[in-house]
Amino acid sequence: MSLLDRETVQWIRNEMKQHLDQTSIPNTVLSYMIDNQLFKLIIPKSLGGKALELPEAVQIFQEASYVDGSFGWLVTVGSGGGMFTRNFTKEAAETYYKPKDAVIAGSGFPAGIAERTDGGYIINGEWFYCSGSDYASIFTATCRIKNDSKLISFIFEKEQVKVLQDWDAFGLEKTSSHTIRITNQFVPEIRAFSIFETKNEYGLPIHQFPFLPFSEASFAAITLGIGKHFIEEVVSFTEQNKSNWQHGKPTRYEVMMDRIETETARWKKAEQAFHIAVKNIWQNHVSGKNISEDEQRAFGTVCKRAVTTMLTCANNLFRFIGMKAIMKHSEINQIWRDLHTASQHTFLTPIVDEDNLAYRPD
C-alpha cells in the first residue's frame, strides 16, 4: 500500500526544513501523523488501529523514512508500541490505545527498579533514547524487581515522567529521543505487563510474531527508505551541476552517473532481498509454522546486510559529491547523517561477519 502522494511528501519535507534546530517534529506534521493513524498501524481496528500485517507495515516504515528520516523513525517507533496490545490488561488496552492521539514512548532496557507494595509497585529509574517523548500519551519502561531477577514492564502516565531533553545526536534530530526519569512513582498492578504474557483478546497475528525479527525488519526498513532518498538527492544534485561538470574526458558528470547507476542497482538488490525475506518469514508465521532460532538468525542477517548496503551506497556516493556533502544544512548532508544515526540502533548491530556484507550490484 502507498503511504503518501508526491505533494504530501514535499509538504512534509518543507515543514521539517522550517524547523531545523528543533528536537521535535512540527505540530503540523504531528497532527498529520495522528489524523492518518500512523502510530496505529498494527493496532486492532476495534481499538482504533489499521490492523496491518507485517509486510504492509514494513513497507510503510520504508516509505515514511523515504519522506524524511525523523518522520519515518517516529512512525516506526510509534507503531512499534502496538506490539504490546495483547500484553496489556483489557482495561489498560482500551484506556491507552483507543484515544485518537495515543502513542507510546519508552524503552525495553531494564534500567529501573520496581519495589513491590500494596496494590502495585514503586518505580525508580532512567531510560535513554525514548523516541517521541515530547508528545507521547503514555510511556512504557522495563524494570528489575527489587531483590528478584524478574523483569516486568510498566505503563506510566505522562505526569509521572520527567523528560530530560538531552537528545543531541548528529542525525534524526527531530525524534525527541530523550532520556526519561521516573522517581518514586506508584504504578498499580493493572499497569504492569510482560511481552511474554497475553492478557486480552485484542491480539493480531503480528502480536504473536517474534519481537526480535519484528524489530530488525522495522529498523532495516527505515534505512532502506533513507537510502533511497539519499540516492535521489544525489541524482538531483548531479543534474543541477550537469552543465558545469561536462568538461574534459571523462567528464565528472559521466563519472557521477555511472556511480549512481551502480549504487542504485546495489540498493535495489538489498531491497528485493529484504522484502522477499519479510514476505517468507511472515507466510511461515501465519501458516502456523514455528520460526526456529536459526531461521530468525538468518532473517536478522538479511536485515543487517540491507543496512550495511545502504551505508555502502551512501558512502560510495558521498566520496564523489564534493564540498556540498559536508555542509551541515545541505539536504545531502542531513540525509547522510540520518542514515548513519539510524544504522547504529542496537537491533542493527552486526553480530557475525556476514551481517556486515553489502550486496553486490550485479
Coordinates of C-alpha atoms in Angstrom, one line a residue:
M1 CA 0.0 0.0 0.0
S2 CA 1.2 3.5 -0.8
L3 CA 1.5 6.0 2.1
L4 CA 1.8 9.4 0.5
D5 CA 1.4 11.2 -2.8
R6 CA 4.2 13.4 -4.1
E7 CA 2.5 16.6 -3.0
T8 CA 2.2 15.4 0.6
V9 CA 5.8 14.2 0.6
Q10 CA 7.0 17.6 -0.4
W11 CA 4.8 19.3 2.1
I12 CA 6.2 17.2 5.0
R13 CA 9.8 17.8 3.8
N14 CA 9.2 21.6 3.7
E15 CA 7.6 21.6 7.1
M16 CA 10.6 19.7 8.6
K17 CA 13.1 22.1 6.9
Q18 CA 11.4 25.1 8.5
H19 CA 12.3 23.8 12.0
L20 CA 15.9 22.8 11.5
D21 CA 17.0 23.5 15.1
Q22 CA 14.2 21.7 16.9
T23 CA 14.5 18.3 18.6
S24 CA 10.8 17.5 17.9
I25 CA 8.7 17.4 14.8
P26 CA 6.5 20.3 13.9
N27 CA 2.9 20.3 15.3
T28 CA 1.6 20.3 11.7
V29 CA 3.4 17.1 10.9
L30 CA 2.4 15.5 14.2
S31 CA -1.3 16.3 13.5
Y32 CA -0.9 14.7 10.1
M33 CA 0.5 11.5 11.7
I34 CA -2.3 11.3 14.2
D35 CA -5.1 12.1 11.7
N36 CA -3.7 9.3 9.4
Q37 CA -3.3 6.7 12.2
L38 CA 0.4 6.4 11.5
F39 CA 1.1 5.5 15.1
K40 CA -1.6 2.8 15.0
L41 CA -0.6 0.7 12.0
I42 CA -0.5 -2.6 13.9
I43 CA -3.3 -2.0 16.5
P44 CA -6.7 -3.8 16.0
K45 CA -9.4 -1.8 14.3
S46 CA -11.6 -2.3 17.4
L47 CA -9.1 -0.1 19.3
G48 CA -8.9 2.5 16.5
G49 CA -6.0 1.0 14.6
K50 CA -5.3 -0.1 11.0
A51 CA -4.5 -3.8 11.8
L52 CA -1.8 -4.2 9.2
E53 CA 0.2 -7.3 8.6
L54 CA 4.0 -7.2 8.9
P55 CA 4.8 -6.8 5.1
E56 CA 2.4 -3.9 4.8
A57 CA 3.6 -2.2 8.0
V58 CA 7.3 -2.6 6.9
Q59 CA 6.5 -1.1 3.5
I60 CA 5.0 2.0 5.2
F61 CA 8.0 2.3 7.6
Q62 CA 10.2 2.4 4.5
E63 CA 8.1 4.9 2.6
A64 CA 7.8 7.2 5.6
S65 CA 11.6 7.1 6.0
Y66 CA 12.0 8.0 2.4
V67 CA 9.9 11.1 3.0
D68 CA 12.2 12.2 5.9
G69 CA 14.4 10.2 8.3
S70 CA 13.0 11.6 11.6
F71 CA 9.4 11.3 10.2
G72 CA 10.0 7.6 9.3
W73 CA 11.7 6.9 12.6
L74 CA 8.8 8.2 14.6
V75 CA 6.2 6.4 12.5
T76 CA 8.1 3.2 13.0
V77 CA 8.9 3.5 16.7
G78 CA 5.4 4.9 17.5
S79 CA 3.8 2.0 15.6
G80 CA 6.1 -0.5 17.4
G81 CA 4.2 0.3 20.7
G82 CA 1.3 -1.5 19.2
M83 CA 3.2 -4.8 19.7
F84 CA 2.1 -4.6 23.4
T85 CA -1.6 -4.7 22.5
R86 CA -2.3 -8.2 23.8
N87 CA 0.1 -7.8 26.8
F88 CA -1.8 -5.0 28.5
T89 CA -4.8 -5.9 30.6
K90 CA -8.1 -5.5 28.8
E91 CA -8.8 -2.3 30.7
A92 CA -5.4 -0.8 30.0
A93 CA -5.5 -1.7 26.3
E94 CA -8.9 0.1 25.9
T95 CA -7.8 3.1 28.0
Y96 CA -4.5 3.7 26.4
Y97 CA -4.8 2.6 22.8
K98 CA -8.3 3.9 21.9
P99 CA -7.7 7.7 22.1
K100 CA -7.1 9.2 18.7
D101 CA -3.7 10.7 19.7
A102 CA -2.5 7.6 21.6
V103 CA 1.2 6.9 21.1
I104 CA 3.8 5.2 23.3
A105 CA 7.3 6.2 24.0
G106 CA 9.7 4.3 26.2
S107 CA 12.4 1.6 26.5
G108 CA 12.6 -2.1 26.8
F109 CA 16.0 -1.9 28.5
P110 CA 15.7 -2.9 32.2
A111 CA 17.1 0.4 33.6
G112 CA 14.7 0.8 36.5
I113 CA 14.0 -0.8 39.9
A114 CA 10.5 -1.8 40.9
E115 CA 9.7 -2.4 44.6
R116 CA 6.5 -4.3 45.4
T117 CA 4.0 -2.5 47.6
D118 CA 0.3 -2.8 48.3
G119 CA -1.6 -2.9 45.1
G120 CA 1.3 -2.3 42.8
Y121 CA 4.9 -1.1 42.6
I122 CA 7.1 1.9 43.4
I123 CA 9.3 2.7 40.4
N124 CA 12.7 4.5 40.1
G125 CA 15.0 4.7 37.1
E126 CA 16.2 6.4 34.0
W127 CA 15.9 5.2 30.4
F128 CA 17.8 6.5 27.4
Y129 CA 16.7 7.2 23.8
C130 CA 12.9 7.3 24.3
S131 CA 11.8 8.5 20.8
G132 CA 8.7 10.6 20.7
S133 CA 8.9 11.5 24.3
D134 CA 7.9 15.2 23.7
Y135 CA 4.4 14.1 22.6
A136 CA 3.8 10.6 23.9
S137 CA 0.4 10.0 25.5
I138 CA 1.9 7.3 27.8
F139 CA 5.3 5.8 28.5
T140 CA 6.4 2.2 29.0
A141 CA 9.6 1.0 30.6
T142 CA 11.1 -2.2 31.8
C143 CA 12.4 -2.7 35.4
R144 CA 14.0 -5.3 37.6
I145 CA 12.0 -6.3 40.6
K146 CA 13.9 -5.4 43.8
N147 CA 15.6 -8.4 45.4
D148 CA 14.4 -10.5 42.5
S149 CA 15.8 -11.3 39.0
K150 CA 12.4 -11.0 37.3
L151 CA 11.8 -8.3 34.7
I152 CA 8.4 -6.5 34.4
S153 CA 7.4 -3.6 32.1
F154 CA 5.1 -0.8 33.3
I155 CA 2.8 1.8 31.8
F156 CA 3.3 5.3 33.1
E157 CA 1.1 8.3 32.8
K158 CA 2.7 11.5 31.3
E159 CA 2.5 13.2 34.7
Q160 CA 4.7 10.5 36.3
V161 CA 7.6 11.1 33.8
K162 CA 10.3 13.7 33.6
V163 CA 11.7 14.1 30.1
L164 CA 15.3 15.3 30.3
Q165 CA 15.6 16.9 26.8
D166 CA 19.1 15.5 26.2
W167 CA 18.8 14.2 22.7
D168 CA 21.9 15.6 20.9
A169 CA 22.7 13.2 18.0
F170 CA 24.0 14.5 14.7
G171 CA 21.1 12.8 12.8
L172 CA 17.4 12.1 13.3
E173 CA 17.5 15.3 15.2
K174 CA 13.7 15.8 15.4
T175 CA 12.9 12.5 17.0
S176 CA 12.9 13.8 20.6
S177 CA 14.7 10.7 21.6
H178 CA 15.3 12.0 25.1
T179 CA 16.1 10.3 28.4
I180 CA 13.1 9.8 30.7
R181 CA 13.3 9.7 34.5
I182 CA 10.9 8.1 37.0
T183 CA 11.2 9.0 40.6
N184 CA 9.3 7.2 43.4
Q185 CA 6.2 6.7 41.3
F186 CA 3.5 4.3 42.2
V187 CA 2.1 2.1 39.4
P188 CA -0.9 -0.1 40.1
E189 CA -0.8 -3.8 39.2
I190 CA -3.2 -3.2 36.3
R191 CA -0.5 -1.2 34.6
A192 CA 2.2 -3.9 34.8
F193 CA 2.8 -6.2 31.9
S194 CA 5.1 -8.7 30.2
I195 CA 5.7 -9.1 26.5
F196 CA 5.6 -12.9 27.1
E197 CA 2.1 -12.9 28.7
T198 CA -1.2 -12.5 26.9
K199 CA -3.9 -10.7 29.0
N200 CA -6.7 -9.9 26.5
E201 CA -8.2 -11.0 23.2
Y202 CA -7.2 -7.9 21.1
G203 CA -4.2 -9.5 19.6
L204 CA -3.5 -9.8 15.9
P205 CA -1.2 -12.3 14.1
I206 CA 1.6 -9.7 14.2
H207 CA 1.5 -9.6 18.0
Q208 CA 2.4 -13.3 18.1
F209 CA 5.4 -12.7 15.7
P210 CA 8.8 -12.9 17.4
F211 CA 9.8 -9.5 18.7
L212 CA 13.4 -9.6 17.6
P213 CA 12.8 -10.1 13.9
F214 CA 9.9 -7.6 14.0
S215 CA 12.3 -5.0 15.4
E216 CA 15.1 -5.9 12.9
A217 CA 12.7 -5.6 10.0
S218 CA 11.3 -2.3 11.2
F219 CA 14.6 -0.6 11.6
A220 CA 16.1 -2.0 8.5
A221 CA 13.1 -0.6 6.6
I222 CA 14.0 2.8 7.9
T223 CA 17.5 2.6 6.4
L224 CA 16.1 1.5 3.1
G225 CA 13.8 4.5 2.9
I226 CA 16.5 6.9 3.9
G227 CA 18.9 5.3 1.5
K228 CA 16.5 5.8 -1.4
H229 CA 16.1 9.4 -0.5
F230 CA 19.8 9.9 -0.4
I231 CA 20.3 8.4 -3.9
E232 CA 17.5 10.6 -5.3
E233 CA 19.1 13.7 -3.8
V234 CA 22.4 12.8 -5.3
V235 CA 20.8 12.4 -8.7
S236 CA 19.1 15.8 -8.3
F237 CA 22.4 17.4 -7.3
T238 CA 24.2 15.8 -10.2
E239 CA 21.6 17.1 -12.7
Q240 CA 21.8 20.6 -11.3
N241 CA 25.6 20.6 -11.9
K242 CA 25.5 18.9 -15.3
S243 CA 26.5 21.9 -17.4
N244 CA 29.4 22.7 -15.1
W245 CA 30.6 19.1 -15.0
Q246 CA 30.6 18.3 -18.7
H247 CA 34.2 19.3 -19.4
G248 CA 37.2 17.1 -20.2
K249 CA 37.1 13.4 -20.8
P250 CA 35.8 11.5 -18.9
T251 CA 33.6 14.2 -17.5
R252 CA 32.7 14.4 -13.9
Y253 CA 29.0 14.2 -14.9
E254 CA 29.6 10.8 -16.6
V255 CA 31.6 9.5 -13.6
M256 CA 28.8 10.5 -11.3
M257 CA 26.0 9.0 -13.4
D258 CA 28.0 5.7 -13.7
R259 CA 28.5 5.6 -9.9
I260 CA 24.8 6.4 -9.3
E261 CA 23.7 3.6 -11.6
T262 CA 25.9 1.2 -9.7
E263 CA 24.7 2.2 -6.3
T264 CA 21.1 2.3 -7.4
A265 CA 21.5 -1.3 -8.6
R266 CA 23.0 -2.2 -5.2
W267 CA 20.1 -0.6 -3.4
K268 CA 17.6 -2.5 -5.4
K269 CA 19.4 -5.8 -4.7
A270 CA 19.2 -5.2 -1.0
E271 CA 15.6 -4.0 -1.1
Q272 CA 14.5 -7.0 -3.1
A273 CA 16.3 -9.5 -0.8
F274 CA 14.8 -7.8 2.3
H275 CA 11.2 -7.7 1.2
I276 CA 11.4 -11.3 0.0
A277 CA 12.7 -12.4 3.4
V278 CA 10.0 -10.4 5.2
K279 CA 7.3 -12.0 3.0
N280 CA 8.6 -15.5 3.5
I281 CA 9.0 -15.3 7.3
W282 CA 5.6 -13.8 7.6
Q283 CA 4.0 -16.5 5.5
N284 CA 5.6 -19.1 7.7
H285 CA 4.3 -17.3 10.7
V286 CA 0.7 -17.0 9.6
S287 CA 0.6 -20.6 8.3
G288 CA 1.4 -21.7 11.9
K289 CA 4.9 -22.8 11.3
N290 CA 7.3 -22.3 14.2
I291 CA 10.1 -20.0 13.3
S292 CA 13.3 -21.6 14.6
E293 CA 16.2 -19.7 16.1
D294 CA 18.3 -20.5 13.1
E295 CA 15.6 -19.0 10.8
Q296 CA 15.4 -15.9 12.9
R297 CA 19.2 -15.5 12.8
A298 CA 19.2 -15.9 9.0
F299 CA 16.4 -13.3 8.8
G300 CA 18.4 -11.0 11.0
T301 CA 21.4 -11.3 8.7
V302 CA 19.3 -10.2 5.7
C303 CA 18.1 -7.2 7.6
K304 CA 21.6 -6.2 8.7
R305 CA 23.0 -6.8 5.3
A306 CA 20.4 -4.4 3.9
V307 CA 21.6 -1.8 6.4
T308 CA 25.3 -2.4 5.5
T309 CA 24.3 -2.0 1.9
M310 CA 22.6 1.4 2.5
L311 CA 25.7 2.7 4.2
T312 CA 27.9 1.4 1.4
C313 CA 25.7 3.1 -1.2
A314 CA 25.7 6.4 0.6
N315 CA 29.4 6.4 1.4
N316 CA 30.4 5.4 -2.1
L317 CA 28.4 8.3 -3.5
F318 CA 29.4 10.7 -0.7
R319 CA 33.0 10.5 -1.8
F320 CA 32.2 11.9 -5.2
I321 CA 29.9 14.8 -4.3
G322 CA 32.4 17.4 -3.1
M323 CA 32.1 20.3 -0.6
K324 CA 28.2 20.2 -0.8
A325 CA 28.3 16.9 1.1
I326 CA 30.0 18.4 4.2
M327 CA 27.7 21.5 4.7
K328 CA 25.6 20.8 7.8
H329 CA 22.4 22.3 6.4
S330 CA 22.5 20.8 3.0
E331 CA 19.9 18.2 2.2
I332 CA 22.5 15.6 1.2
N333 CA 24.4 16.0 4.5
Q334 CA 21.2 15.8 6.6
I335 CA 20.1 12.6 4.9
W336 CA 23.6 11.1 5.2
R337 CA 23.6 11.9 9.0
D338 CA 20.1 10.4 9.4
L339 CA 21.1 7.2 7.7
H340 CA 24.2 6.8 9.8
T341 CA 22.3 7.5 13.0
A342 CA 19.5 5.0 12.2
S343 CA 22.1 2.3 11.4
Q344 CA 23.5 2.5 14.9
H345 CA 20.4 1.0 16.6
T346 CA 21.2 -2.0 18.7
F347 CA 18.9 -4.3 16.7
L348 CA 21.0 -3.5 13.6
T349 CA 24.5 -4.0 15.0
P350 CA 26.4 -6.7 13.1
I351 CA 26.9 -9.9 15.2
V352 CA 28.7 -12.1 12.6
D353 CA 30.8 -11.1 9.6
E354 CA 28.1 -11.9 7.1
D355 CA 25.9 -9.2 8.7
N356 CA 28.4 -6.6 7.6
L357 CA 28.5 -7.7 3.9
A358 CA 27.0 -5.3 1.4
Y359 CA 25.0 -6.8 -1.5
R360 CA 26.8 -6.6 -4.8
P361 CA 25.1 -4.5 -7.5
D362 CA 25.2 -7.3 -10.2

